[in-house]
């Protein structure tokens, strides 16, 4: 007869756990039923489920029922378990609708590819008794990079001269990590602000979440390059700036510099790309890189290497 | 006079059908030409299918659809009184295809334009013809544009882009 949760917890001397003692799951297909107090058993491991992961956006918590915050009972370490959830959904970027998919298979493959590479979240995959590919992820101990930058309590000019050179250097390292994936025929698939974290102890930047994929044929890495451009814009600007924000910065509309549609991003038309107009100390070379993502651009970066070949000299000039 | 070799890239869309019709209309009554209808295989991404079998089924369906499209377009050329022997078809397999044999060259799936230009160069084609979808600037940035890439990268051949 298989063990109960109580027996398992006793065996691992997990006396700190005082909550609900639920069921033991060896088949994770019905992940909605698995909740705090249950134990998931697969491979050589026992994982006590603490709760479902949640995504926080604009103060609203959106539960991700297929991602479980767990304690690995053998080691006592915290782990995230991503259970199999196939999802097709539409991502809207400005006027463009992109069909995206969630692929456990892709994420499992990338975890193997980047094992030991601290630029990426670490983990491994294993199958449960029904052949579901579960991804076991180490928890990144840190903060989202954008939140960390936002939280730096300095004005933009101080930020630009005192913090940005170090941040940009690390960001270039993060871009090189994405170039590495592309060279191996893989894409991150969902490069956005909440998927680049800053590890507290080392200060290193770590990419997370590789399970998104999409079916672009001519420009398979285009969305990743676009995502890097958006991140760079946030990093250089210490935030995004809409027309309203610009007026707020300058006090009133008359004081604010004239803006044209070409000064804003090509896809998100309310985000200023031409940051030099509001922060004139931004060097023209760096601004030029940002302008490649603007509505006035006539050439685009097709690869991360092209993007980096113009971004690296900007860092040198800032030193 | 040298034979003019024309490569028409088709993807199974209405735009590519229009490109074939355009070529047929231009060359009808001419002599000394050869037309190749080329398809670069673009299979659905394996990662988006939960099951291997479902993906393979989709790959088979894709291939059948395109083979039928190639054959229909070849027949359509005959309606323009273009002799059958002047028209051939070429199906470049994806390197990831579960149905692939051992092709001498396969598509790695990173650029259709590059694959088309590779065939054009190796086959010494004089003219490359491609249909155009008409994408927005933002779409071109995100998804890429085969016709634009061919216009910019094509060498030693004439390029016709059919709208």
PDB file of N, CA and C in Angstrom, chain B residues 67-125:
ATOM      1  N   UNK B  67       1.481  19.449 -52.096  1.00  0.00           N
ATOM      2  CA  UNK B  67       1.695  18.666 -53.317  1.00  0.00           C
ATOM      3  C   UNK B  67       0.534  18.853 -54.273  1.00  0.00           C
ATOM      4  N   UNK B  68      -0.662  18.901 -53.714  1.00  0.00           N
ATOM      5  CA  UNK B  68      -1.850  19.110 -54.544  1.00  0.00           C
ATOM      6  C   UNK B  68      -1.813  20.525 -55.149  1.00  0.00           C
ATOM      7  N   UNK B  69      -1.377  21.497 -54.347  1.00  0.00           N
ATOM      8  CA  UNK B  69      -1.290  22.885 -54.823  1.00  0.00           C
ATOM      9  C   UNK B  69      -0.276  22.998 -55.977  1.00  0.00           C
ATOM     10  N   UNK B  70       0.865  22.339 -55.802  1.00  0.00           N
ATOM     11  CA  UNK B  70       1.890  22.359 -56.855  1.00  0.00           C
ATOM     12  C   UNK B  70       1.341  21.746 -58.141  1.00  0.00           C
ATOM     13  N   UNK B  71       0.670  20.620 -57.990  1.00  0.00           N
ATOM     14  CA  UNK B  71       0.145  19.912 -59.155  1.00  0.00           C
ATOM     15  C   UNK B  71      -0.943  20.738 -59.860  1.00  0.00           C
ATOM     16  N   UNK B  72      -1.824  21.363 -59.079  1.00  0.00           N
ATOM     17  CA  UNK B  72      -2.887  22.210 -59.664  1.00  0.00           C
ATOM     18  C   UNK B  72      -2.290  23.378 -60.441  1.00  0.00           C
ATOM     19  N   UNK B  73      -1.252  23.974 -59.873  1.00  0.00           N
ATOM     20  CA  UNK B  73      -0.643  25.134 -60.532  1.00  0.00           C
ATOM     21  C   UNK B  73       0.118  24.741 -61.794  1.00  0.00           C
ATOM     22  N   UNK B  74       0.655  23.543 -61.759  1.00  0.00           N
ATOM     23  CA  UNK B  74       1.325  23.051 -62.964  1.00  0.00           C
ATOM     24  C   UNK B  74       0.282  22.858 -64.075  1.00  0.00           C
ATOM     25  N   UNK B  75      -0.842  22.291 -63.682  1.00  0.00           N
ATOM     26  CA  UNK B  75      -1.938  22.081 -64.650  1.00  0.00           C
ATOM     27  C   UNK B  75      -2.435  23.421 -65.178  1.00  0.00           C
ATOM     28  N   UNK B  76      -2.528  24.381 -64.254  1.00  0.00           N
ATOM     29  CA  UNK B  76      -3.032  25.702 -64.639  1.00  0.00           C
ATOM     30  C   UNK B  76      -2.132  26.325 -65.719  1.00  0.00           C
ATOM     31  N   UNK B  77      -0.838  26.057 -65.623  1.00  0.00           N
ATOM     32  CA  UNK B  77       0.095  26.582 -66.628  1.00  0.00           C
ATOM     33  C   UNK B  77      -0.229  26.015 -68.006  1.00  0.00           C
ATOM     34  N   UNK B  78      -0.675  24.767 -68.010  1.00  0.00           N
ATOM     35  CA  UNK B  78      -1.036  24.134 -69.298  1.00  0.00           C
ATOM     36  C   UNK B  78      -2.208  24.868 -69.942  1.00  0.00           C
ATOM     37  N   UNK B  79      -3.077  25.433 -69.104  1.00  0.00           N
ATOM     38  CA  UNK B  79      -4.222  26.188 -69.645  1.00  0.00           C
ATOM     39  C   UNK B  79      -3.761  27.454 -70.368  1.00  0.00           C
ATOM     40  N   UNK B  80      -2.559  27.902 -70.067  1.00  0.00           N
ATOM     41  CA  UNK B  80      -1.983  29.062 -70.766  1.00  0.00           C
ATOM     42  C   UNK B  80      -1.151  28.582 -71.976  1.00  0.00           C
ATOM     43  N   UNK B  81      -1.354  27.330 -72.349  1.00  0.00           N
ATOM     44  CA  UNK B  81      -0.634  26.708 -73.479  1.00  0.00           C
ATOM     45  C   UNK B  81       0.874  26.642 -73.246  1.00  0.00           C
ATOM     46  N   UNK B  82       1.238  26.506 -71.991  1.00  0.00           N
ATOM     47  CA  UNK B  82       2.665  26.324 -71.693  1.00  0.00           C
ATOM     48  C   UNK B  82       2.923  24.812 -71.654  1.00  0.00           C
ATOM     49  N   UNK B  83       3.805  24.327 -72.502  1.00  0.00           N
ATOM     50  CA  UNK B  83       4.027  22.885 -72.558  1.00  0.00           C
ATOM     51  C   UNK B  83       4.451  22.316 -71.203  1.00  0.00           C
ATOM     52  N   UNK B  84       3.940  21.154 -70.883  1.00  0.00           N
ATOM     53  CA  UNK B  84       4.180  20.535 -69.582  1.00  0.00           C
ATOM     54  C   UNK B  84       5.673  20.336 -69.309  1.00  0.00           C
ATOM     55  N   UNK B  85       6.392  20.031 -70.398  1.00  0.00           N
ATOM     56  CA  UNK B  85       7.828  19.752 -70.208  1.00  0.00           C
ATOM     57  C   UNK B  85       8.624  21.001 -69.784  1.00  0.00           C
ATOM     58  N   UNK B  86       8.021  22.172 -69.961  1.00  0.00           N
ATOM     59  CA  UNK B  86       8.701  23.422 -69.552  1.00  0.00           C
ATOM     60  C   UNK B  86       8.544  23.703 -68.058  1.00  0.00           C
ATOM     61  N   UNK B  87       7.654  22.956 -67.395  1.00  0.00           N
ATOM     62  CA  UNK B  87       7.346  23.266 -65.995  1.00  0.00           C
ATOM     63  C   UNK B  87       7.708  22.077 -65.099  1.00  0.00           C
ATOM     64  N   UNK B  88       8.450  22.372 -64.049  1.00  0.00           N
ATOM     65  CA  UNK B  88       8.750  21.311 -63.082  1.00  0.00           C
ATOM     66  C   UNK B  88       8.429  21.822 -61.672  1.00  0.00           C
ATOM     67  N   UNK B  89       8.381  20.904 -60.756  1.00  0.00           N
ATOM     68  CA  UNK B  89       8.117  21.307 -59.361  1.00  0.00           C
ATOM     69  C   UNK B  89       9.270  20.831 -58.472  1.00  0.00           C
ATOM     70  N   UNK B  90       9.456  21.566 -57.386  1.00  0.00           N
ATOM     71  CA  UNK B  90      10.526  21.220 -56.442  1.00  0.00           C
ATOM     72  C   UNK B  90       9.979  21.451 -55.027  1.00  0.00           C
ATOM     73  N   UNK B  91      10.129  20.460 -54.195  1.00  0.00           N
ATOM     74  CA  UNK B  91       9.625  20.542 -52.824  1.00  0.00           C
ATOM     75  C   UNK B  91      10.810  20.381 -51.877  1.00  0.00           C
ATOM     76  N   UNK B  92      11.224  21.500 -51.273  1.00  0.00           N
ATOM     77  CA  UNK B  92      12.373  21.393 -50.364  1.00  0.00           C
ATOM     78  C   UNK B  92      11.882  21.012 -48.966  1.00  0.00           C
ATOM     79  N   UNK B  93      12.326  19.872 -48.509  1.00  0.00           N
ATOM     80  CA  UNK B  93      11.860  19.384 -47.213  1.00  0.00           C
ATOM     81  C   UNK B  93      12.480  20.156 -46.059  1.00  0.00           C
ATOM     82  N   UNK B  94      11.735  20.176 -44.976  1.00  0.00           N
ATOM     83  CA  UNK B  94      12.284  20.727 -43.735  1.00  0.00           C
ATOM     84  C   UNK B  94      13.244  19.696 -43.139  1.00  0.00           C
ATOM     85  N   UNK B  95      14.343  20.186 -42.579  1.00  0.00           N
ATOM     86  CA  UNK B  95      15.300  19.263 -41.949  1.00  0.00           C
ATOM     87  C   UNK B  95      14.652  18.532 -40.769  1.00  0.00           C
ATOM     88  N   UNK B  96      13.601  19.129 -40.207  1.00  0.00           N
ATOM     89  CA  UNK B  96      12.948  18.522 -39.037  1.00  0.00           C
ATOM     90  C   UNK B  96      11.776  17.620 -39.404  1.00  0.00           C
ATOM     91  N   UNK B  97      11.557  17.430 -40.700  1.00  0.00           N
ATOM     92  CA  UNK B  97      10.367  16.685 -41.099  1.00  0.00           C
ATOM     93  C   UNK B  97      10.446  15.223 -40.666  1.00  0.00           C
ATOM     94  N   UNK B  98       9.356  14.722 -40.083  1.00  0.00           N
ATOM     95  CA  UNK B  98       9.352  13.302 -39.718  1.00  0.00           C
ATOM     96  C   UNK B  98       9.198  12.418 -40.960  1.00  0.00           C
ATOM     97  N   UNK B  99       8.900  13.069 -42.102  1.00  0.00           N
ATOM     98  CA  UNK B  99       8.662  12.306 -43.333  1.00  0.00           C
ATOM     99  C   UNK B  99       9.864  12.370 -44.270  1.00  0.00           C
ATOM    100  N   UNK B 100      10.890  13.095 -43.850  1.00  0.00           N
ATOM    101  CA  UNK B 100      12.010  13.353 -44.763  1.00  0.00           C
ATOM    102  C   UNK B 100      12.794  12.084 -45.086  1.00  0.00           C
ATOM    103  N   UNK B 101      13.253  12.042 -46.311  1.00  0.00           N
ATOM    104  CA  UNK B 101      14.157  10.970 -46.697  1.00  0.00           C
ATOM    105  C   UNK B 101      15.563  11.432 -46.353  1.00  0.00           C
ATOM    106  N   UNK B 102      16.445  11.423 -47.318  1.00  0.00           N
ATOM    107  CA  UNK B 102      17.788  11.958 -47.077  1.00  0.00           C
ATOM    108  C   UNK B 102      18.087  12.992 -48.143  1.00  0.00           C
ATOM    109  N   UNK B 103      17.450  14.162 -48.043  1.00  0.00           N
ATOM    110  CA  UNK B 103      17.637  15.171 -49.089  1.00  0.00           C
ATOM    111  C   UNK B 103      19.063  15.719 -49.094  1.00  0.00           C
ATOM    112  N   UNK B 104      19.532  16.155 -50.280  1.00  0.00           N
ATOM    113  CA  UNK B 104      20.881  16.710 -50.353  1.00  0.00           C
ATOM    114  C   UNK B 104      20.915  18.080 -49.667  1.00  0.00           C
ATOM    115  N   UNK B 105      19.781  18.747 -49.643  1.00  0.00           N
ATOM    116  CA  UNK B 105      19.692  20.036 -48.963  1.00  0.00           C
ATOM    117  C   UNK B 105      18.309  20.118 -48.332  1.00  0.00           C
ATOM    118  N   UNK B 106      18.249  20.544 -47.099  1.00  0.00           N
ATOM    119  CA  UNK B 106      16.934  20.685 -46.466  1.00  0.00           C
ATOM    120  C   UNK B 106      16.850  22.065 -45.822  1.00  0.00           C
ATOM    121  N   UNK B 107      15.629  22.472 -45.501  1.00  0.00           N
ATOM    122  CA  UNK B 107      15.421  23.795 -44.930  1.00  0.00           C
ATOM    123  C   UNK B 107      15.551  23.731 -43.415  1.00  0.00           C
ATOM    124  N   UNK B 108      16.407  24.591 -42.870  1.00  0.00           N
ATOM    125  CA  UNK B 108      16.611  24.584 -41.412  1.00  0.00           C
ATOM    126  C   UNK B 108      15.529  25.371 -40.680  1.00  0.00           C
ATOM    127  N   UNK B 109      14.697  26.059 -41.452  1.00  0.00           N
ATOM    128  CA  UNK B 109      13.555  26.725 -40.826  1.00  0.00           C
ATOM    129  C   UNK B 109      13.856  28.094 -40.266  1.00  0.00           C
ATOM    130  N   UNK B 110      15.006  28.662 -40.593  1.00  0.00           N
ATOM    131  CA  UNK B 110      15.310  29.990 -40.051  1.00  0.00           C
ATOM    132  C   UNK B 110      15.079  31.109 -41.059  1.00  0.00           C
ATOM    133  N   UNK B 111      15.071  30.782 -42.370  1.00  0.00           N
ATOM    134  CA  UNK B 111      14.774  31.819 -43.358  1.00  0.00           C
ATOM    135  C   UNK B 111      14.336  31.196 -44.689  1.00  0.00           C
ATOM    136  N   UNK B 112      13.083  31.399 -44.997  1.00  0.00           N
ATOM    137  CA  UNK B 112      12.554  30.912 -46.281  1.00  0.00           C
ATOM    138  C   UNK B 112      13.290  31.628 -47.420  1.00  0.00           C
ATOM    139  N   UNK B 113      13.510  32.930 -47.229  1.00  0.00           N
ATOM    140  CA  UNK B 113      14.158  33.719 -48.287  1.00  0.00           C
ATOM    141  C   UNK B 113      15.529  33.140 -48.622  1.00  0.00           C
ATOM    142  N   UNK B 114      16.281  32.802 -47.590  1.00  0.00           N
ATOM    143  CA  UNK B 114      17.621  32.253 -47.813  1.00  0.00           C
ATOM    144  C   UNK B 114      17.541  30.922 -48.561  1.00  0.00           C
ATOM    145  N   UNK B 115      16.560  30.111 -48.208  1.00  0.00           N
ATOM    146  CA  UNK B 115      16.396  28.814 -48.886  1.00  0.00           C
ATOM    147  C   UNK B 115      16.054  29.017 -50.366  1.00  0.00           C
ATOM    148  N   UNK B 116      15.183  29.967 -50.627  1.00  0.00           N
ATOM    149  CA  UNK B 116      14.795  30.239 -52.026  1.00  0.00           C
ATOM    150  C   UNK B 116      16.026  30.700 -52.814  1.00  0.00           C
ATOM    151  N   UNK B 117      16.781  31.610 -52.210  1.00  0.00           N
ATOM    152  CA  UNK B 117      17.960  32.134 -52.916  1.00  0.00           C
ATOM    153  C   UNK B 117      19.035  31.060 -53.090  1.00  0.00           C
ATOM    154  N   UNK B 118      19.098  30.129 -52.157  1.00  0.00           N
ATOM    155  CA  UNK B 118      20.042  29.010 -52.288  1.00  0.00           C
ATOM    156  C   UNK B 118      19.680  28.175 -53.525  1.00  0.00           C
ATOM    157  N   UNK B 119      18.393  27.879 -53.666  1.00  0.00           N
ATOM    158  CA  UNK B 119      17.942  27.089 -54.829  1.00  0.00           C
ATOM    159  C   UNK B 119      18.217  27.877 -56.117  1.00  0.00           C
ATOM    160  N   UNK B 120      17.943  29.181 -56.071  1.00  0.00           N
ATOM    161  CA  UNK B 120      18.143  30.019 -57.260  1.00  0.00           C
ATOM    162  C   UNK B 120      19.606  30.011 -57.686  1.00  0.00           C
ATOM    163  N   UNK B 121      20.485  30.101 -56.696  1.00  0.00           N
ATOM    164  CA  UNK B 121      21.917  30.143 -57.005  1.00  0.00           C
ATOM    165  C   UNK B 121      22.412  28.803 -57.534  1.00  0.00           C
ATOM    166  N   UNK B 122      22.056  27.746 -56.828  1.00  0.00           N
ATOM    167  CA  UNK B 122      22.537  26.407 -57.227  1.00  0.00           C
ATOM    168  C   UNK B 122      21.965  25.997 -58.585  1.00  0.00           C
ATOM    169  N   UNK B 123      20.739  26.424 -58.846  1.00  0.00           N
ATOM    170  CA  UNK B 123      20.100  26.021 -60.099  1.00  0.00           C
ATOM    171  C   UNK B 123      20.337  27.004 -61.243  1.00  0.00           C
ATOM    172  N   UNK B 124      21.136  28.039 -60.981  1.00  0.00           N
ATOM    173  CA  UNK B 124      21.452  29.069 -61.996  1.00  0.00           C
ATOM    174  C   UNK B 124      20.177  29.661 -62.604  1.00  0.00           C
ATOM    175  N   UNK B 125      19.257  30.041 -61.734  1.00  0.00           N
ATOM    176  CA  UNK B 125      18.021  30.659 -62.227  1.00  0.00           C
ATOM    177  C   UNK B 125      18.288  32.124 -62.579  1.00  0.00           C
TER     178      UNK B 125
END
